[in-house]
Amino acid sequence: MAWAEKFKLNKQLVRSVTELGYAHPKEVQLQTLKRIIGGQDVVTIAPGGSGKTVTHVLATLNRFKHTAEGVPMALILTSDQDKVFDILAHFERINKNKTIRIVTLHAGVSTEHLLDELADGADIVIATPDKARAIYLKLALNLNKVELLVIDDAQLIVKKGLQLPTVELANSIGKAQRLVFTEVMHDKLEKMIAPFMDNATTIEIEEAAEEQLPVLPQMLYNVPNFGTKLNLLNLFLQDEEVFTKAIVFVNTRQTADTIYKSLNNRLRKRAALIKPLSYEHNSVDTVDAFKTDANYRVLIIANEIDVTADLEGLPFVIHFDIPAEKELYIARVETATDSDDNQTLALTFATDIELDEVVKIEQATGQKMQRAELPDELVIEKDRKQKEAEKAEKPKQNHKVDPNQYVKGEAFHQKKPENAKTYNYPSSMKAKMNKKKKH
């Protein structure tokens, strides 16, 4: 049997995967399971549907040789409640050892219920990082005997901003094997796993698509944030000789409005929108109207608007945002034939947290987007958190008053000597002053 021949899995697991129809290991299992069973820390980068979840479920269950102890030996962190249930379903399909107790921690039930579940014992805990951290801080989640930490769909954990609880939980676990599974690797994810995955083996799996679709030439610009996207778009559009006509796709009308306002006066006069938020903005009704109107060089379209877009003949198609449905993106860049005659170039702007969507598009089209270098003259905007941190680090100015400069109770101008309470008037002056008093 293929599984038994290739891996040191217990017989029950081999029987389970065979009965489920997994006749042969997938590529991700072939390249990672031996290393995981051998005790290595592993970072696995592979597309969705490649078998990552089955891989870490098998690796986790293979640790239980006999009766479980009821104390967490494995902690699996994932991005949200739906992912928790998906991993649990995989365990329920594969696991035949009924002494293993699996507890899930997520926002779908009350904390009191989760505390009761843990009190009854748990061998495997599947959780979202924020909920696991909250219960750990209540001293209800015992991490002292955890031997395996799995971070599943790590790119989604970063996208949801759950890096801090993930790192805190990882650092709270002592000596243990650590596994990270993700669809894409980028700077923010590397920063998250760096404190606890310094000696890990990285394995990257690229599964070929069933067919390659004919698509426009594509260039991908990986930028750090929204502000830098705006700067890059403005930089490109200022070149009137190259960017003679361009369509810019964004996800919302609000973003379209923001882009329009960010353009300088000269560019704004040459830009238009379809169904703008403000009646004061330039607008056209259709893509065809934009094509034939010599007054406009730029058309901004929100993905939330149902617009039929015939992009043939346009020099540039720019995706400022990546649509939530990859099919919408593919429909725009797919060509009728794989020909060099088409002069349209598709440019895509993506931040780190959008790169997983890029990977899904590449997987669906069977075509890699060409990674482009950012222009040297591009202004890189700082993230909001970075700006706040730098502001907090600035020393506060000292506004203390120099005690030698002013006397308490005095005005800022210096008093005349005769107005001071301590001034010693001549006796003749004192007599005149007394006569003026009315007794």
Tab-separated table of C-alpha atoms in Angstrom, residues 1-18 22-26 29-30 32-38 54-65 94:
chain	number	residue	atom	x	y	z
A	1	MET	CA	0.000	0.000	0.000
A	2	ALA	CA	1.337	3.404	-0.985
A	3	TRP	CA	0.836	5.127	2.365
A	4	ALA	CA	2.368	2.307	4.404
A	5	GLU	CA	5.329	2.057	2.048
A	6	LYS	CA	6.186	5.737	2.133
A	7	PHE	CA	5.446	6.827	5.713
A	8	LYS	CA	5.696	5.482	9.227
A	9	LEU	CA	1.982	5.860	9.900
A	10	ASN	CA	0.124	3.602	12.288
A	11	LYS	CA	-2.042	0.929	10.673
A	12	GLN	CA	-5.322	2.545	11.687
A	13	LEU	CA	-4.453	5.755	9.858
A	14	VAL	CA	-3.345	3.894	6.733
A	15	ARG	CA	-6.637	2.008	6.777
A	16	SER	CA	-8.634	5.231	7.252
A	17	VAL	CA	-7.091	7.190	4.374
A	18	THR	CA	-7.421	4.201	2.072
A	22	TYR	CA	-6.940	8.638	-0.745
A	23	ALA	CA	-5.252	5.875	-2.699
A	24	HIS	CA	-1.971	7.724	-3.067
A	25	PRO	CA	-0.375	10.615	-1.140
A	26	LYS	CA	-0.526	14.030	-2.768
A	29	GLN	CA	2.247	14.868	1.718
A	30	LEU	CA	5.105	13.272	-0.180
A	32	THR	CA	6.375	17.048	4.081
A	33	LEU	CA	5.089	14.033	6.025
A	34	LYS	CA	8.439	12.278	6.373
A	35	ARG	CA	10.013	15.453	7.727
A	36	ILE	CA	7.116	16.059	10.110
A	37	ILE	CA	7.114	12.468	11.378
A	38	GLY	CA	10.874	12.838	11.801
A	54	VAL	CA	-5.043	16.170	5.681
A	55	THR	CA	-1.261	16.375	6.122
A	56	HIS	CA	-1.305	17.960	9.576
A	57	VAL	CA	-4.321	15.885	10.699
A	58	LEU	CA	-2.395	12.697	9.902
A	59	ALA	CA	0.742	14.073	11.581
A	60	THR	CA	-1.252	14.929	14.714
A	61	LEU	CA	-3.133	11.628	14.998
A	62	ASN	CA	0.057	9.650	14.375
A	63	ARG	CA	1.398	10.922	17.722
A	64	PHE	CA	-1.269	9.045	19.673
A	65	LYS	CA	-0.135	5.468	20.045
A	94	ILE	CA	-9.902	10.032	9.682
